[in-house]
Amino acid sequence: MIKAIFFSVFDVSQVDPTPGPKVLHQVPADSVTSSASSTSSTLFHFPTYSHYLIPRPDLCSRLITFTTRTHRILSHPICLPSSSYPRNAYTFSFALVLAATTPFASYATVTLKLASLLKTLEEQSRFLSGDLSAPNTGKIYALCEILLEDLNNYSESMIPIDDTNTLNIKLFPSYPPPPPLFSYHVPLSTVDLAALTDPNWDLTMLRVLPHIDGVNSVKQIALLADADYKLVRKAIEHLLYHGCLLLLDIFSFGAIYAPTAEIGTFVGDKEMQEECAQYVALPFVRLGRAEEETVTGTQLVELYLRLRQGLTVKSFCMEHEESMKRIDVRRFITFGVIKGFLYRVHRYAIVASPKRVRKLDTGWRQKPGSVEAEDMPRQEEYVDVDIGSSSRMSELGKYLDGRHCFDKICTELMISEKELMVRLKAWGDVQIICR
């Protein structure tokens, strides 16, 4: 929110014969410089910072921002040299005053655009220097007033300046950078994307949206949409930036989940427990056919607390078969991840050195027509190979350094976790760590 807008110039003789920076117009009144009769305090001490607001000519035409103890000031001073001005130059600055903690990226754009327009108006028609109105009156003061009110209330403003010029300014929200996006991430929409869709949107975006369902990974979406992976990733990053998506892991019954320290919040929050019960309950439970089928908050708390390191979702469901009959397992896990009281325990593979690798019938057969035909009895044999000696070995080998989780390996190689485990066994000395 903008606390104040003010217009300052250098050496305006009709106001004060003393050369130096002066504030001509300010909204609200007495927010930057106070009159003799004013009892209110200013937002900051203007004389202390005046050399930043009306600087030397070599510092003009630059965005200048500085903070006081409680406020941030944004300005873009302009110096127009001309023999028609007193002192052969006209230096002015429109400045915005914000709270020190306010994100200012979008306000910086407003400051730059405002300075550019007013510079053009001054060069064309002496719009600023020709205004001889008393301080806090006239068209420049009115411009400051309208800008402050419109930007604070509507985040945009359209002000007719004259017959040929109109000031159009809009405050675009500034969001933090989106989280890193990888091929194995599963986007889940947090808004109704279909309601927001516009036919004039980017073609890749229109192809991607129907496949964002909380199940498909980024790479799967690219394949289903028949679109380039890089373009699909860019489209999803755009939706992430605007807060339309959350990122999940690929759900599988072989995955491991464990509670975080935030589980205490879920244990003590009855409303969250009720929300969870509504979200995870299977359809026949939500209809409430039988009282004993209702999922209670206590049951959900007990189930979440029983998730632990080393326990896969499949084993968990088998251990609590009766309780999980009434619960959608995918939603049960997803709810905990979204709320932050569950985390995914990823698995990584590390190979110490090239080993004797078992030649499996599932992968490394000889080419058709070779001595080893497919219809011949298959024998298990071992061969000494280097990591780069086989294309398939090399393809998998680059992921066996402990830095690539199983989700990433399976997604990029387009194989199941079961097949990945078969290939890892062929390496011999491969250690799998969970973290």
Coordinates of C-alpha atoms in Angstrom, one line a residue:
M1 CA 0.0 0.0 0.0
I2 CA 1.3 3.5 -0.9
K3 CA 1.7 5.7 2.1
A4 CA 2.3 8.9 0.2
I5 CA 3.1 10.4 -3.3
F6 CA 5.0 13.6 -3.7
F7 CA 6.4 15.8 -6.4
S8 CA 9.7 17.6 -5.8
V9 CA 11.9 19.9 -8.0
F10 CA 15.1 21.8 -7.7
D11 CA 15.2 25.5 -7.2
V12 CA 11.6 26.7 -8.0
S13 CA 12.0 30.4 -7.5
Q14 CA 8.3 31.2 -7.4
V15 CA 8.0 29.1 -4.3
D16 CA 11.2 29.8 -2.5
P17 CA 14.1 31.9 -3.7
T18 CA 16.6 29.7 -1.9
P19 CA 18.1 27.2 -4.4
G20 CA 17.8 23.5 -3.5
P21 CA 15.3 20.6 -3.5
K22 CA 11.8 21.5 -2.7
V23 CA 8.6 19.5 -2.3
L24 CA 5.8 21.2 -4.3
H25 CA 3.0 18.7 -4.0
Q26 CA 2.4 15.9 -1.5
V27 CA -0.5 13.5 -0.8
P28 CA -1.6 13.3 2.0
A29 CA -0.8 16.8 3.1
D30 CA 2.1 17.2 5.5
S31 CA 3.2 13.6 5.0
V32 CA 6.7 14.6 3.7
T33 CA 7.2 18.2 4.7
S34 CA 5.0 19.9 7.3
S35 CA 3.8 23.4 7.4
A36 CA 4.3 25.7 10.4
S37 CA 0.7 25.2 11.6
S38 CA 0.8 21.4 11.3
T39 CA 1.0 19.3 14.4
S40 CA 1.4 15.9 12.7
S41 CA 4.8 14.2 12.1
T42 CA 6.1 13.5 8.7
L43 CA 6.9 10.0 7.3
F44 CA 10.6 10.8 7.0
H45 CA 12.9 13.8 7.2
F46 CA 13.0 15.2 3.7
P47 CA 16.1 17.4 4.0
T48 CA 18.2 14.4 5.1
Y49 CA 17.4 12.5 2.0
S50 CA 16.8 15.3 -0.5
H51 CA 20.1 14.7 -2.3
Y52 CA 18.8 11.2 -3.2
L53 CA 15.5 12.5 -4.5
I54 CA 17.0 15.5 -6.5
P55 CA 20.5 14.2 -7.1
R56 CA 23.4 15.4 -9.3
P57 CA 22.7 15.1 -13.1
D58 CA 24.9 12.0 -13.5
L59 CA 22.6 10.1 -11.1
C60 CA 19.4 11.1 -12.8
S61 CA 17.4 8.8 -15.1
R62 CA 18.0 5.9 -12.7
L63 CA 15.6 4.2 -10.3
I64 CA 16.6 5.2 -6.8
T65 CA 15.3 3.4 -3.8
F66 CA 16.3 3.8 -0.1
T67 CA 14.8 3.0 3.2
T68 CA 14.5 4.8 6.4
R69 CA 13.7 3.2 9.7
T70 CA 10.1 2.6 8.8
H71 CA 9.6 3.5 5.2
R72 CA 10.9 2.9 1.7
I73 CA 11.0 5.7 -0.9
L74 CA 11.1 5.0 -4.7
S75 CA 11.9 7.7 -7.2
H76 CA 13.2 8.2 -10.7
P77 CA 14.7 11.7 -10.9
I78 CA 14.8 13.4 -14.3
C79 CA 17.1 16.2 -15.4
L80 CA 16.2 18.0 -18.6
P81 CA 19.0 20.4 -19.8
S82 CA 17.8 23.4 -21.6
S83 CA 18.8 27.1 -21.8
S84 CA 15.1 28.0 -21.4
Y85 CA 15.1 26.9 -17.7
P86 CA 16.6 28.7 -14.8
R87 CA 20.1 27.3 -14.1
N88 CA 19.9 25.8 -17.6
A89 CA 18.2 22.6 -16.4
Y90 CA 14.9 21.4 -14.9
T91 CA 15.2 18.6 -12.4
F92 CA 12.1 16.9 -10.9
S93 CA 11.1 13.7 -9.3
F94 CA 7.8 11.9 -8.6
A95 CA 8.3 9.6 -5.6
L96 CA 6.3 6.9 -3.8
V97 CA 6.5 6.2 -0.1
L98 CA 5.8 2.6 1.0
A99 CA 6.2 0.7 4.3
A100 CA 9.7 -0.6 4.6
T101 CA 8.5 -4.2 4.5
T102 CA 6.3 -3.9 1.4
P103 CA 7.5 -5.8 -1.7
F104 CA 8.3 -3.0 -4.1
A105 CA 9.0 -4.7 -7.4
S106 CA 5.6 -3.8 -8.9
Y107 CA 5.8 -0.2 -7.5
A108 CA 9.2 0.3 -9.2
T109 CA 7.5 -0.4 -12.5
V110 CA 4.9 2.3 -11.7
T111 CA 7.7 4.8 -10.8
L112 CA 9.5 4.2 -14.0
K113 CA 6.4 4.5 -16.2
L114 CA 5.3 7.7 -14.4
A115 CA 8.7 9.3 -14.8
S116 CA 8.9 8.4 -18.5
L117 CA 5.4 9.9 -19.2
L118 CA 6.0 13.1 -17.3
K119 CA 9.4 13.6 -19.0
T120 CA 7.7 13.3 -22.4
L121 CA 4.9 15.7 -21.4
E122 CA 7.5 18.2 -20.1
E123 CA 9.4 18.1 -23.3
Q124 CA 6.3 18.5 -25.4
S125 CA 4.3 21.1 -23.6
R126 CA 6.1 22.2 -20.4
F127 CA 3.4 20.3 -18.5
L128 CA 5.4 20.4 -15.2
S129 CA 7.4 23.6 -15.3
G130 CA 4.5 25.6 -16.8
D131 CA 2.2 24.8 -13.8
L132 CA 2.5 27.9 -11.6
S133 CA -0.2 26.7 -9.0
A134 CA 0.5 27.1 -5.4
P135 CA 1.8 24.0 -3.5
N136 CA -0.8 21.3 -3.1
T137 CA -3.1 22.7 -5.7
G138 CA -3.5 22.5 -9.4
K139 CA -3.3 19.7 -12.0
I140 CA -0.1 18.0 -10.7
Y141 CA -1.5 17.8 -7.2
A142 CA -4.7 16.4 -8.6
L143 CA -2.7 13.8 -10.5
C144 CA -1.0 12.7 -7.2
E145 CA -4.3 12.5 -5.4
I146 CA -6.0 10.3 -8.1
L147 CA -3.0 8.1 -8.4
L148 CA -2.8 7.4 -4.6
E149 CA -6.5 6.7 -4.3
D150 CA -6.8 4.5 -7.5
L151 CA -3.6 2.4 -6.9
N152 CA -4.5 1.7 -3.3
N153 CA -8.1 0.9 -3.9
Y154 CA -8.1 -0.7 -7.4
S155 CA -4.4 -1.4 -8.2
E156 CA -4.9 0.5 -11.5
S157 CA -5.5 4.0 -12.7
M158 CA -6.4 5.7 -16.0
I159 CA -6.1 9.5 -15.9
P160 CA -6.7 11.7 -19.0
I161 CA -3.8 14.3 -19.1
D162 CA -4.9 16.3 -22.2
D163 CA -6.6 15.6 -25.5
T164 CA -3.8 13.4 -26.7
N165 CA -2.3 11.9 -23.6
T166 CA -3.7 9.5 -21.0
L167 CA -1.9 7.9 -18.1
N168 CA -2.6 4.2 -17.8
I169 CA -0.9 2.4 -14.8
K170 CA -1.6 -1.0 -13.3
L171 CA 0.0 -2.6 -10.3
F172 CA 0.7 -6.2 -11.1
P173 CA 1.1 -8.5 -8.1
S174 CA 4.7 -9.7 -7.4
Y175 CA 5.0 -13.4 -6.4
P176 CA 8.1 -15.2 -5.2
P177 CA 9.9 -17.4 -7.7
P178 CA 8.2 -20.8 -8.2
P179 CA 9.8 -23.9 -6.7
P180 CA 12.1 -26.0 -8.9
L181 CA 10.1 -28.1 -11.3
F182 CA 11.3 -31.6 -12.4
S183 CA 10.0 -34.2 -14.8
Y184 CA 8.7 -36.4 -11.9
H185 CA 6.7 -33.8 -10.1
V186 CA 2.9 -34.1 -10.2
P187 CA 1.0 -30.8 -10.5
L188 CA -2.3 -30.5 -8.6
S189 CA -4.6 -27.6 -9.3
T190 CA -5.7 -25.4 -6.5
V191 CA -8.2 -23.4 -8.6
D192 CA -10.8 -24.3 -11.2
L193 CA -8.5 -24.1 -14.3
A194 CA -11.4 -24.7 -16.7
A195 CA -13.2 -21.6 -15.4
L196 CA -10.1 -19.5 -16.0
T197 CA -9.3 -20.8 -19.5
D198 CA -9.4 -18.4 -22.3
P199 CA -9.4 -19.5 -26.0
N200 CA -6.7 -16.9 -26.7
W201 CA -4.2 -18.5 -24.4
D202 CA -1.0 -20.1 -25.5
L203 CA -1.6 -23.3 -27.5
T204 CA 0.7 -25.4 -25.3
M205 CA -1.1 -24.2 -22.2
L206 CA -4.5 -25.2 -23.7
R207 CA -3.1 -28.6 -24.4
V208 CA -1.6 -29.0 -21.0
L209 CA -4.6 -28.0 -18.8
P210 CA -6.9 -31.1 -19.4
H211 CA -4.1 -33.4 -18.2
I212 CA -3.4 -31.7 -14.9
D213 CA -5.3 -34.0 -12.5
G214 CA -3.0 -34.6 -9.6
V215 CA -2.0 -38.0 -11.0
N216 CA 0.1 -37.3 -14.1
S217 CA 3.7 -36.2 -13.8
V218 CA 5.1 -33.4 -15.8
K219 CA 6.7 -35.8 -18.3
Q220 CA 3.5 -37.8 -18.6
I221 CA 1.6 -34.5 -19.3
A222 CA 4.0 -33.7 -22.1
L223 CA 3.4 -37.1 -23.6
L224 CA -0.4 -37.0 -23.3
A225 CA -0.5 -33.4 -24.6
D226 CA 1.8 -34.4 -27.5
A227 CA 3.8 -31.2 -26.8
D228 CA 7.5 -30.4 -26.4
Y229 CA 8.6 -31.1 -22.8
K230 CA 10.4 -27.8 -22.4
L231 CA 7.3 -25.9 -23.4
V232 CA 5.1 -27.9 -21.1
R233 CA 7.5 -27.3 -18.2
K234 CA 7.4 -23.6 -18.9
A235 CA 3.6 -23.5 -19.0
I236 CA 3.4 -25.4 -15.7
E237 CA 6.0 -23.0 -14.1
H238 CA 3.8 -20.1 -15.2
L239 CA 0.8 -21.6 -13.4
L240 CA 3.0 -22.3 -10.4
Y241 CA 4.2 -18.7 -10.3
H242 CA 0.6 -17.5 -10.1
G243 CA -0.3 -19.9 -7.3
C244 CA -2.7 -22.1 -9.4
L245 CA -0.8 -25.4 -8.7
L246 CA 0.8 -27.4 -6.0
L247 CA 3.6 -29.9 -6.6
L248 CA 3.3 -33.5 -5.3
D249 CA 5.3 -36.7 -5.7
I250 CA 4.3 -39.6 -7.9
F251 CA 2.0 -41.8 -5.8
S252 CA 2.9 -45.4 -5.6
F253 CA 2.2 -48.2 -3.1
G254 CA 6.0 -48.7 -2.9
A255 CA 6.6 -45.2 -1.6
I256 CA 7.4 -44.4 2.0
Y257 CA 5.9 -41.5 4.0
A258 CA 6.6 -40.3 7.5
P259 CA 5.1 -37.6 9.8
T260 CA 6.9 -34.2 10.2
A261 CA 6.9 -32.1 13.3
E262 CA 3.8 -30.4 12.0
I263 CA 1.7 -33.5 12.8
G264 CA 1.1 -31.9 16.2
T265 CA -1.0 -29.2 14.5
F266 CA -3.2 -31.9 12.8
V267 CA -3.6 -33.7 16.2
G268 CA -4.9 -30.6 17.9
D269 CA -7.0 -29.1 15.1
K270 CA -10.5 -30.6 15.0
E271 CA -11.5 -28.6 12.0
M272 CA -8.6 -29.9 9.9
Q273 CA -9.5 -33.4 11.0
E274 CA -13.1 -33.0 9.8
E275 CA -11.8 -31.5 6.5
C276 CA -9.5 -34.5 6.1
A277 CA -12.4 -37.0 6.8
Q278 CA -14.5 -35.4 4.1
Y279 CA -11.6 -35.4 1.7
V280 CA -10.3 -39.0 2.2
A281 CA -13.5 -40.9 2.8
L282 CA -14.7 -43.1 0.0
P283 CA -18.0 -42.2 -1.6
F284 CA -20.2 -44.6 0.3
V285 CA -18.8 -43.3 3.5
R286 CA -19.6 -39.7 2.6
L287 CA -23.2 -40.7 2.0
G288 CA -23.4 -41.8 5.7
R289 CA -25.2 -45.1 5.1
A290 CA -24.0 -46.5 8.4
E291 CA -22.7 -44.7 11.5
E292 CA -20.0 -47.3 12.1
E293 CA -18.6 -46.5 8.6
T294 CA -17.9 -42.9 9.4
V295 CA -14.2 -42.0 9.5
T296 CA -13.4 -40.0 12.7
G297 CA -10.7 -37.6 13.4
T298 CA -9.2 -39.9 16.0
Q299 CA -8.9 -42.7 13.6
L300 CA -7.2 -40.5 11.1
V301 CA -4.7 -39.2 13.7
E302 CA -3.9 -42.8 14.7
L303 CA -3.3 -43.8 11.1
Y304 CA -1.1 -40.9 10.3
L305 CA 1.0 -41.5 13.4
R306 CA 1.6 -45.1 12.4
L307 CA 3.3 -44.1 9.1
R308 CA 7.1 -44.3 9.6
Q309 CA 10.5 -44.7 8.0
G310 CA 10.9 -48.1 6.2
L311 CA 7.2 -48.8 5.9
T312 CA 5.8 -48.6 2.4
V313 CA 2.2 -47.6 1.7
K314 CA 1.4 -51.1 0.6
S315 CA 2.6 -52.6 3.9
F316 CA 0.8 -49.9 5.8
C317 CA -2.5 -50.6 4.0
M318 CA -2.0 -54.4 4.7
E319 CA -1.4 -53.7 8.4
H320 CA -4.5 -51.6 8.7
E321 CA -6.7 -53.3 6.2
E322 CA -10.0 -52.8 8.1
S323 CA -9.4 -49.1 8.7
M324 CA -8.2 -48.3 5.2
K325 CA -11.2 -50.0 3.6
R326 CA -13.2 -46.8 4.2
I327 CA -10.4 -44.4 3.0
D328 CA -9.1 -43.4 -0.4
V329 CA -5.4 -44.1 0.0
R330 CA -4.2 -41.6 -2.6
R331 CA -6.2 -38.8 -1.0
F332 CA -5.1 -39.9 2.5
I333 CA -1.4 -39.4 1.5
T334 CA -2.0 -36.3 -0.6
F335 CA -3.8 -34.5 2.2
G336 CA -0.9 -35.0 4.6
V337 CA 1.6 -33.8 2.0
I338 CA -0.4 -30.7 1.1
K339 CA -0.9 -29.7 4.7
G340 CA 2.8 -30.3 5.5
F341 CA 2.6 -32.9 8.2
L342 CA 3.7 -35.8 5.9
Y343 CA 6.9 -35.9 3.9
R344 CA 8.1 -38.4 1.3
V345 CA 11.0 -40.5 2.0
H346 CA 12.9 -40.8 -1.3
R347 CA 15.2 -43.7 -2.2
Y348 CA 18.5 -43.3 -3.9
A349 CA 20.9 -45.8 -5.5
I350 CA 24.7 -45.7 -5.1
V351 CA 27.2 -48.0 -6.9
A352 CA 30.7 -48.0 -5.5
S353 CA 32.5 -49.3 -8.6
P354 CA 32.0 -51.3 -11.8
K355 CA 31.1 -54.9 -10.8
R356 CA 30.4 -58.2 -12.3
V357 CA 27.0 -57.6 -13.8
R358 CA 24.5 -60.3 -14.3
K359 CA 23.2 -60.5 -17.9
L360 CA 19.4 -60.6 -17.5
D361 CA 17.0 -62.0 -20.1
T362 CA 14.7 -59.0 -19.5
G363 CA 17.1 -56.6 -21.1
W364 CA 20.3 -57.4 -22.7
R365 CA 19.6 -59.9 -25.5
Q366 CA 21.7 -60.3 -28.6
K367 CA 20.5 -58.8 -31.8
P368 CA 18.1 -60.8 -33.9
G369 CA 19.9 -63.4 -36.1
S370 CA 22.8 -63.7 -33.7
V371 CA 24.0 -67.0 -32.1
E372 CA 21.8 -66.4 -29.0
A373 CA 18.3 -66.6 -30.4
E374 CA 15.3 -65.7 -28.4
D375 CA 13.8 -69.2 -28.5
M376 CA 17.0 -70.8 -27.1
P377 CA 17.1 -71.7 -23.4
R378 CA 18.2 -68.6 -21.5
Q379 CA 21.1 -69.0 -19.1
E380 CA 22.2 -66.6 -16.5
E381 CA 25.7 -65.5 -17.1
Y382 CA 28.0 -62.9 -15.7
V383 CA 30.2 -60.5 -17.6
D384 CA 32.7 -57.9 -16.4
V385 CA 31.5 -54.6 -17.8
D386 CA 32.4 -51.0 -17.4
I387 CA 29.7 -48.4 -16.8
G388 CA 30.0 -47.1 -20.3
S389 CA 30.3 -50.5 -22.1
S390 CA 26.6 -50.9 -22.8
S391 CA 24.1 -48.2 -23.8
R392 CA 21.5 -49.4 -21.4
M393 CA 24.1 -49.8 -18.6
S394 CA 25.4 -46.3 -19.4
E395 CA 21.9 -45.0 -19.4
L396 CA 21.2 -46.2 -15.9
G397 CA 24.7 -45.8 -14.6
K398 CA 24.6 -42.0 -14.7
Y399 CA 21.8 -42.1 -12.1
L400 CA 23.7 -44.3 -9.6
D401 CA 25.6 -41.6 -7.7
G402 CA 23.1 -41.1 -4.8
R403 CA 21.8 -37.8 -6.2
H404 CA 18.9 -39.0 -8.2
C405 CA 15.8 -40.4 -6.5
F406 CA 13.8 -43.4 -7.8
D407 CA 11.0 -41.2 -9.1
K408 CA 13.4 -39.3 -11.3
I409 CA 15.1 -42.4 -12.6
C410 CA 11.8 -44.1 -13.4
T411 CA 10.3 -41.0 -15.1
E412 CA 13.3 -40.3 -17.3
L413 CA 13.9 -43.9 -18.3
M414 CA 10.2 -44.5 -18.7
I415 CA 10.3 -47.7 -16.6
S416 CA 8.4 -49.0 -13.5
E417 CA 10.0 -49.2 -10.1
K418 CA 9.8 -53.0 -10.3
E419 CA 11.9 -53.0 -13.5
L420 CA 14.3 -50.5 -12.0
M421 CA 14.9 -52.9 -9.1
V422 CA 15.6 -55.7 -11.5
R423 CA 18.2 -53.6 -13.3
L424 CA 19.8 -52.5 -10.1
K425 CA 20.2 -56.1 -9.0
A426 CA 22.2 -56.7 -12.2
W427 CA 24.8 -54.2 -11.0
G428 CA 25.7 -56.4 -8.0
D429 CA 27.1 -54.0 -5.4
V430 CA 24.4 -51.3 -5.4
Q431 CA 23.3 -49.7 -2.1
I432 CA 19.9 -48.2 -1.7
I433 CA 19.5 -45.4 0.9
C434 CA 16.4 -43.7 2.1
R435 CA 16.3 -40.0 3.1

